[in-house]
Coordinates of C-alpha atoms in Angstrom, one line a residue:
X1 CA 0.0 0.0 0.0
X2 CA 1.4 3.3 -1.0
X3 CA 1.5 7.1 0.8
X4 CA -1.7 8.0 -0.4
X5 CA -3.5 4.8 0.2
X6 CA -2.4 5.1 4.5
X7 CA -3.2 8.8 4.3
X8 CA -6.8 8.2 2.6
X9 CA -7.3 5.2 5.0
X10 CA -6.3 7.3 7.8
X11 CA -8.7 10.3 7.2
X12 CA -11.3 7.4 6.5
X13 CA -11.2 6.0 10.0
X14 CA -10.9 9.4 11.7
X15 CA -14.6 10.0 10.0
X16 CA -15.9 6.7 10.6
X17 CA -14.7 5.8 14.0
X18 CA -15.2 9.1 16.3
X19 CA -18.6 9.9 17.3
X20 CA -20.4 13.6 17.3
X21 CA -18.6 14.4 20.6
X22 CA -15.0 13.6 19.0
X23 CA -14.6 10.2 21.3
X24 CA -13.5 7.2 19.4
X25 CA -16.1 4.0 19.5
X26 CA -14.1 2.0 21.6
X27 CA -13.1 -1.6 20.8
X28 CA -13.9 -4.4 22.7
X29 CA -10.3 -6.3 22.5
X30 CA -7.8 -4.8 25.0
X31 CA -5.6 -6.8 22.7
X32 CA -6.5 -5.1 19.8
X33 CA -6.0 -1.6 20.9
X34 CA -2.6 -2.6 22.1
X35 CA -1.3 -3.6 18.9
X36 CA -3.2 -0.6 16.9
X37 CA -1.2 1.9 19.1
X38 CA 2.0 0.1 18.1
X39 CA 0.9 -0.1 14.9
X40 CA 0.1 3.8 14.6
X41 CA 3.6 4.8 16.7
X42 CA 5.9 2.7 13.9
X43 CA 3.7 4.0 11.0
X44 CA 5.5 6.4 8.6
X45 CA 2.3 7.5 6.6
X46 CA -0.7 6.5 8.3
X47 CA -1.6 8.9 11.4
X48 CA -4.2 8.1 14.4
X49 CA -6.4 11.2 13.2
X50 CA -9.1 12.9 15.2
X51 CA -11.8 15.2 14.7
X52 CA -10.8 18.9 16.1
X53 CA -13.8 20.6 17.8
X54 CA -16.2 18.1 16.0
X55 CA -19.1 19.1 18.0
X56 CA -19.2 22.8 16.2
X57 CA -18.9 20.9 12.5
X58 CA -21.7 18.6 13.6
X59 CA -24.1 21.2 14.2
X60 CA -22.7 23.5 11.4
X61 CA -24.2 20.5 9.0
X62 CA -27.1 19.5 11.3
X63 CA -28.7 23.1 11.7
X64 CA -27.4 24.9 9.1
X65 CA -26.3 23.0 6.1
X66 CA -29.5 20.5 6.5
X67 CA -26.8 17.3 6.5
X68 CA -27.4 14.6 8.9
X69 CA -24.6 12.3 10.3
X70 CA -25.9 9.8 8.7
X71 CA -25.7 11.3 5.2
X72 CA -22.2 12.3 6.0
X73 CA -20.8 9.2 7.0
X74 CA -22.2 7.6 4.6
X75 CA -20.1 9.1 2.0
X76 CA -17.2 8.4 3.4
X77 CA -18.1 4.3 4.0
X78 CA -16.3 2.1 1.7
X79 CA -18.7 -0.1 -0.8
X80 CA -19.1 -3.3 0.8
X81 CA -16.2 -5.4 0.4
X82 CA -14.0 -2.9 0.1
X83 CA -10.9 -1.4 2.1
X84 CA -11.1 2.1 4.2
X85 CA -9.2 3.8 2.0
X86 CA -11.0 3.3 -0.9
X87 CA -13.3 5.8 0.0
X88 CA -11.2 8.1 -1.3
X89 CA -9.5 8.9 -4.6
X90 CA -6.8 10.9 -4.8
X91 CA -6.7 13.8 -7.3
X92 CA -4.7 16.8 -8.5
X93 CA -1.4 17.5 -7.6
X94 CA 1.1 18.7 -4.2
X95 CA 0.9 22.2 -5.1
X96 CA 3.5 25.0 -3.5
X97 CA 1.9 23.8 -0.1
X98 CA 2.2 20.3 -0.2
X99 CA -1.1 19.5 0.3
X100 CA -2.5 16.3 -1.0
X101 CA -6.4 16.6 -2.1
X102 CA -8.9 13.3 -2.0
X103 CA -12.7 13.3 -2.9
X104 CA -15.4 10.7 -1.6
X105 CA -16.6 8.3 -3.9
X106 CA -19.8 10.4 -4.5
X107 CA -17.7 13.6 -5.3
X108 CA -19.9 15.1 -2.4
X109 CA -16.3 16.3 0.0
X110 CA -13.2 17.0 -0.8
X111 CA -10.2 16.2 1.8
X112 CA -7.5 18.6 1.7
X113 CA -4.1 18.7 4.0
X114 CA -2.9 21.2 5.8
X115 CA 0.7 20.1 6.4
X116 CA 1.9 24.0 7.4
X117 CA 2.4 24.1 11.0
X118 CA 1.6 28.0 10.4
X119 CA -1.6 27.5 8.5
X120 CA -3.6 24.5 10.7
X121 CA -2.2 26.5 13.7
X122 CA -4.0 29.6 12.7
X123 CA -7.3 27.9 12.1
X124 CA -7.3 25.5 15.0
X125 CA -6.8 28.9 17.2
X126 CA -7.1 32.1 15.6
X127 CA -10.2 31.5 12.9
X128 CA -11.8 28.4 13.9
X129 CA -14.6 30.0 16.5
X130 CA -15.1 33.0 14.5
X131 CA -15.8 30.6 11.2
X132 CA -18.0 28.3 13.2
X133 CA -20.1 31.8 14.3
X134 CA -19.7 33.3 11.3
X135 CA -21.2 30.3 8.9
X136 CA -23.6 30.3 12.0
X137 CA -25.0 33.9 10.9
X138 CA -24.7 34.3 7.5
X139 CA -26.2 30.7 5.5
X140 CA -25.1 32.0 2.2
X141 CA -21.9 32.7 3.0
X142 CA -19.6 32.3 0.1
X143 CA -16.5 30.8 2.6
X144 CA -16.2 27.5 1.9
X145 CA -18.2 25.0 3.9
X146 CA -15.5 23.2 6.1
X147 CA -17.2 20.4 7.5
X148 CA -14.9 18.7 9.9
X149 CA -11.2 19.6 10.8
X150 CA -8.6 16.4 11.3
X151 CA -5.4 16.3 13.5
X152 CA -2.8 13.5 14.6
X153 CA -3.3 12.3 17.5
X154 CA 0.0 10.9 19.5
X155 CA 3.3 10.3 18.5
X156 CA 4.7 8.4 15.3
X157 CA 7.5 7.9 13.5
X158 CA 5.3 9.3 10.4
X159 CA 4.4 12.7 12.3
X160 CA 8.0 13.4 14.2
X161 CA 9.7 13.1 10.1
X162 CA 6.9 15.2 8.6
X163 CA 6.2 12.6 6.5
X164 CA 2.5 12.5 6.0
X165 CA 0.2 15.5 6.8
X166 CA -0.7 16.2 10.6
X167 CA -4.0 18.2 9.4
X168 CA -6.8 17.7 7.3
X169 CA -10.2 19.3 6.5
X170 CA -13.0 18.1 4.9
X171 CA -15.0 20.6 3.0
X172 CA -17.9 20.4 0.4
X173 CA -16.9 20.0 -3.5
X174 CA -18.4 23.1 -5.1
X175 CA -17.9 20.8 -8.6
X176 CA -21.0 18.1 -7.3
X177 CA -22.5 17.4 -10.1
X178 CA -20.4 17.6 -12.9
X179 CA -19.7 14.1 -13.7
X180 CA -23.3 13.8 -13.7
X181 CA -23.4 16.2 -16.3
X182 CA -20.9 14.8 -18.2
X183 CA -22.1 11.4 -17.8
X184 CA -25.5 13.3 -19.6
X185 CA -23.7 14.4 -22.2
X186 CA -23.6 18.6 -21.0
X187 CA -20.9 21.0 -22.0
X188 CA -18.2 20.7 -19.9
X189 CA -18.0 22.5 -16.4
X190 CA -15.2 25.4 -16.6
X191 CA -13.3 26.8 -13.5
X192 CA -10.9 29.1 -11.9
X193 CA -9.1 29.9 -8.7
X194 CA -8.7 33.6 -9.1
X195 CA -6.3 35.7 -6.9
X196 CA -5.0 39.2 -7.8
X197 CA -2.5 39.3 -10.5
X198 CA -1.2 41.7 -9.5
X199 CA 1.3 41.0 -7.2
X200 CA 5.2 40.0 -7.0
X201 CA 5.0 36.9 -7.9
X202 CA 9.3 35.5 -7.9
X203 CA 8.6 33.0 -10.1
X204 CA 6.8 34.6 -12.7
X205 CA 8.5 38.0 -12.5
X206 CA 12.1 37.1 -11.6
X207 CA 14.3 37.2 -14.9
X208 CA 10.6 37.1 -16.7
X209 CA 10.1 33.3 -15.2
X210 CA 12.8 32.2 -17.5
X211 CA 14.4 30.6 -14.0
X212 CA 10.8 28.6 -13.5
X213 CA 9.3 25.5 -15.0
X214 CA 6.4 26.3 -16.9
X215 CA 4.9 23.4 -14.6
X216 CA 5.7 25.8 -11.8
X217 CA 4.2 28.6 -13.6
X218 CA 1.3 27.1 -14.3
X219 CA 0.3 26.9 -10.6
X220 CA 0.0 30.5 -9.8
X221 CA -3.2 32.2 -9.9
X222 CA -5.8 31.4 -12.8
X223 CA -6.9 34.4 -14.9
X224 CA -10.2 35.1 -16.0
X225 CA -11.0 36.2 -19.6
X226 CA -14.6 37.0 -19.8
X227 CA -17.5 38.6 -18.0
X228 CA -20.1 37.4 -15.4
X229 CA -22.9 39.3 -16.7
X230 CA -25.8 39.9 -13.6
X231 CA -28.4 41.9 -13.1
X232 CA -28.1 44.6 -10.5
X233 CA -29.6 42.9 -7.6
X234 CA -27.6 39.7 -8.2
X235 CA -24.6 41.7 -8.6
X236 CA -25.5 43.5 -5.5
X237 CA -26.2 40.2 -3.3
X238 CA -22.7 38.9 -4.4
X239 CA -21.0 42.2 -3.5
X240 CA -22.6 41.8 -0.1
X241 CA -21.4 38.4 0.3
X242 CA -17.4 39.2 -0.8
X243 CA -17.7 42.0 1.7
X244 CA -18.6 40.5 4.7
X245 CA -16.9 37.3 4.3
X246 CA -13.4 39.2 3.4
X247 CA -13.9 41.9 6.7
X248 CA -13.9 38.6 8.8
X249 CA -10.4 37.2 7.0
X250 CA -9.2 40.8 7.5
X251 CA -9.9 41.3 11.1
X252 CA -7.8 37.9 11.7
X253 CA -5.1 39.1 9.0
X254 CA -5.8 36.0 6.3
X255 CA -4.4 36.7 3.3
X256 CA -3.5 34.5 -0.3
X257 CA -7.1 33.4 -0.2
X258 CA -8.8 32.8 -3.7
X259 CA -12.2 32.9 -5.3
X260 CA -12.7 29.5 -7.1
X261 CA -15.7 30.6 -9.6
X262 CA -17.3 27.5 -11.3
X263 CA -19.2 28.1 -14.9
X264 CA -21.8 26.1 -16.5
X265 CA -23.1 26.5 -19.8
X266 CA -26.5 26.3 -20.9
X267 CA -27.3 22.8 -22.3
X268 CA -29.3 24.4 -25.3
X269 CA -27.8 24.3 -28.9
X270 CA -28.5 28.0 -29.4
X271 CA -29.6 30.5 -26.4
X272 CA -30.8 33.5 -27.4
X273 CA -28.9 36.9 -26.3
X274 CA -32.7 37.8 -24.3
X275 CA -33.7 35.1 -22.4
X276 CA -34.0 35.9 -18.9
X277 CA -32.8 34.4 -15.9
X278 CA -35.7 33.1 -14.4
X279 CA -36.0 30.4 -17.7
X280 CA -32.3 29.5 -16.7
X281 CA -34.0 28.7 -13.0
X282 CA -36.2 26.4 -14.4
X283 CA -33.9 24.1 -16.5
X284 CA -33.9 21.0 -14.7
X285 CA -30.8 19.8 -16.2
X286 CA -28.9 22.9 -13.9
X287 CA -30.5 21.9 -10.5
X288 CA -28.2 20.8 -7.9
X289 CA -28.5 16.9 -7.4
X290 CA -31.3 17.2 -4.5
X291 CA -28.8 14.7 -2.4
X292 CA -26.2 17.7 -2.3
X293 CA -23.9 17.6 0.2
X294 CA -24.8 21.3 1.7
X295 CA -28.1 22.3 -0.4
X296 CA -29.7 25.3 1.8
X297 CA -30.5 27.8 1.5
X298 CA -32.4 27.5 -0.8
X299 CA -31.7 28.2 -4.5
X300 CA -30.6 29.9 -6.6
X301 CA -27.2 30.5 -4.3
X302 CA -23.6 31.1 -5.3
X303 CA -22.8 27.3 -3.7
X304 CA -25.9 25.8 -5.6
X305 CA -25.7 27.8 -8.9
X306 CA -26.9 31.4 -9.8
X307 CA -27.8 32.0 -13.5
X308 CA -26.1 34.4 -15.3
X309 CA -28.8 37.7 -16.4
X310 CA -27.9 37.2 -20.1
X311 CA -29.2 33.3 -19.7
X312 CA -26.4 31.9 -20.9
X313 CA -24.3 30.1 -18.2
X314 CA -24.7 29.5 -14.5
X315 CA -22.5 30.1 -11.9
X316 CA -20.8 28.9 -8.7
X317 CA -18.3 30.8 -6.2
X318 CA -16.6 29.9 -3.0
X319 CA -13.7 31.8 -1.4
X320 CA -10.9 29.1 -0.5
X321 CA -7.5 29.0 1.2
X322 CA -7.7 31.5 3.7
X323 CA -5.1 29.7 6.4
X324 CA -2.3 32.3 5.7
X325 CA -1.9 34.7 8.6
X326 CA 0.4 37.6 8.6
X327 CA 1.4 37.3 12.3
X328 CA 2.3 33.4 12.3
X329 CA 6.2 32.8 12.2
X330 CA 6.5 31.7 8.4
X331 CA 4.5 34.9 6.8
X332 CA 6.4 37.0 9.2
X333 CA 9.9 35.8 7.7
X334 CA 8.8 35.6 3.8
X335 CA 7.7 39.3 4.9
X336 CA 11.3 40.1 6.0
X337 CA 12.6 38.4 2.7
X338 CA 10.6 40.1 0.7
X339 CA 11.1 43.5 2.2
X340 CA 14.8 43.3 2.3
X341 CA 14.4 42.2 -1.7
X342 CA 12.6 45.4 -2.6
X343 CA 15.0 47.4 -0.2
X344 CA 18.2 45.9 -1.9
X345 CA 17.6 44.5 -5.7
X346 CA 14.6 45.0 -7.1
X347 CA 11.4 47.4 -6.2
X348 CA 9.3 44.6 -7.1
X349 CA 6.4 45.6 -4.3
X350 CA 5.1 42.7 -2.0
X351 CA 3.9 39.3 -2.8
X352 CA 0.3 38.6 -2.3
X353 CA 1.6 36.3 1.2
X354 CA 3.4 39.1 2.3
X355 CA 0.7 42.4 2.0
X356 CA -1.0 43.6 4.5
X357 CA -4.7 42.2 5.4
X358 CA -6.4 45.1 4.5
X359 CA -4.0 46.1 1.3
X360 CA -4.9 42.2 0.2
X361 CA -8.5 42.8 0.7
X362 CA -8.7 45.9 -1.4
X363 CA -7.5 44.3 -4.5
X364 CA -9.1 41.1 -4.3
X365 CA -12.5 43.0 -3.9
X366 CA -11.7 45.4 -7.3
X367 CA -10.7 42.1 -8.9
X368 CA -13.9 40.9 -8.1
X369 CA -16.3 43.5 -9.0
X370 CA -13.5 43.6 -12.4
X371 CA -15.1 40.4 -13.2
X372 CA -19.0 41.3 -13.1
X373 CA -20.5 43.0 -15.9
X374 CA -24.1 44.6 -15.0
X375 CA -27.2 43.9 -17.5
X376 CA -29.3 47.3 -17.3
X377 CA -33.3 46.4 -17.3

């Protein structure tokens, strides 16, 4: 079994085996347990997981989202007569952060790691309440939906080497339902994690990325080369959304975060430029899968699909990756790097990890609004 087999099975149990209150069912061999701890301490990639504050994400999904345990669990339960880790497939790639990514066989969750010490430390003890009341208050929120938060539990030869990833959260998969649609034959789903271009970025402004691999490159921020076209009052509602949820990052100096926008076509052969919105609405070929993982409220919603006001796509938006704090150790010395780079080579300005929370906020709002085109009745 390789690395990403122990790590899936690892998250797997961690779900399956630790009730609402974060207590793990207990076995019933003595025995057993014995050997399982020896087991974990000598394993170099599969961690004992548990869930962090798992009585807040419970109720999160319960009261909020309209997801029972049941339903949740379920999706991560291996088909019958098949391993834990199975439940998961791996996808994409490490990334700058080293992060490995997993969905559930039902493409409901996505698992990602959180192997930065500065990054799962900030959200276990800066964000974490403030997310849990936030999401609490505001249903359509347009943070992502985290819906449990995993951490190694005791010591292993795995966790003292850094060898697999200490953290992990779950979080819903704003692409449900696109191998549905593919699987019916739809145009295919389209999708970009924006972040302001404008920013140093070393490895694409250093020597004109001539020092990079294009495979490096191609890992920075997506760009966006169209319009969202909405009507006023959806443009208006989305505003809203990107302003309080971007005050709450800013007030606990997150920055690097990124707006993952989702776009669906029509599946007409020809849309005319007039149709209106409402006929989009009523397509039943764009309605979320009514076993969503996190349906409410109710639609249309940026996290279910809004229609565009030129009825021509529909669209999904979450802001993601907001773990980067400016006062945790790391930022704090990339700051210093960075500084003493402008100061002594190259007025370059700062990198979008080294700005100020406010500064960050500014520009990924205009980039936001940039990207909105308002229909006039």
């Amino acid at each position: 079994m390789g690395r990403q087999e122990r790590i899936a099975r690892s998250i797997v149990r961690a779900i399956l085996r630790t009730n609402v209150n974060g207590t793990k069912k207990k076995a019933s061999n003595p025995l057993g347990i014995l050997l399982a701890l020896f087991s974990a301490f000598f394993s170099l990639y599969q961690l004992l997981m548990r869930k962090i504050r798992p009585a807040d994400f419970a109720k999160l999904r319960r009261e909020y989202w309209d997801v029972s345990d049941d339903d949740y669990v379920d999706s991560f339960r291996p088909r019958e007569g098949a391993k834990d880790e199975e439940a998961l497939t791996a996808i994409g790639d490490m990334g700058f952060s080293g992060s490995t990514f997993y969905a559930t066989t039902d493409q409901k969750y996505l698992v990602k790691s959180v192997p930065r010490h500065s990054e799962h430390s900030f959200f276990r003890n800066d964000l974490l309440t403030p997310y849990v009341q936030h999401m609490a208050t505001h249903p359509q929120s347009l943070l992502v939906r985290i819906c449990d938060f995993l951490g190694a539990s005791g010591a292993s030869i795995g966790r003292i080497l850094r060898l697999a990833p200490s953290h992990h959260i779950v979080m819903e998969n704003i692409m449900y339902g696109r191998e549905e649609a593919e699987n019916r034959g739809d145009a295919k789903w389209e999708n970009w994690d924006l972040k302001p271009t404008s920013y140093f970025y070393p490895e694409r402004d250093i020597a004109d990325g001539a020092l990079t691999s294009d495979a490096t490159k191609e890992q920075l921020a997506d760009e966006f080369h169209d319009k969202i076209v909405l009507s006023q009052e959806q443009a208006d509602d989305l505003f809203a959304r990107l302003e309080e949820d971007t005050k709450l990052l800013a007030e606990h100096n997150a920055v690097d975060y990124s707006l993952f926008l989702v776009r669906m076509k029509l599946p007409r052969e020809e849309v005319q430029e007039e149709v209106q919105p409402e006929a989009a609405k009523s397509d039943s070929n764009l309605a979320p899968p009514e076993d969503g993982p996190s349906v409410p409220p109710q639609p249309p919603t940026w996290k279910t699909g809004v229609a565009s006001a030129d009825g021509k796509y529909v669209y999904r938006a979450s802001i993601l990756d907001f773990f980067w704090a400016k006062h945790k150790i790391q930022p704090r010395f990339m700051t210093l790097l960075i500084n003493l780079w402008n100061l002594l080579i190259s007025k370059d300005g700062p990198m979008s990890i080294t700005t100020t929370p406010e500064e960050y906020r500014e520009r990924f709002l205009k980039m936001c609004r940039g990207y909105v085109d308002i229909k006039k009745d």
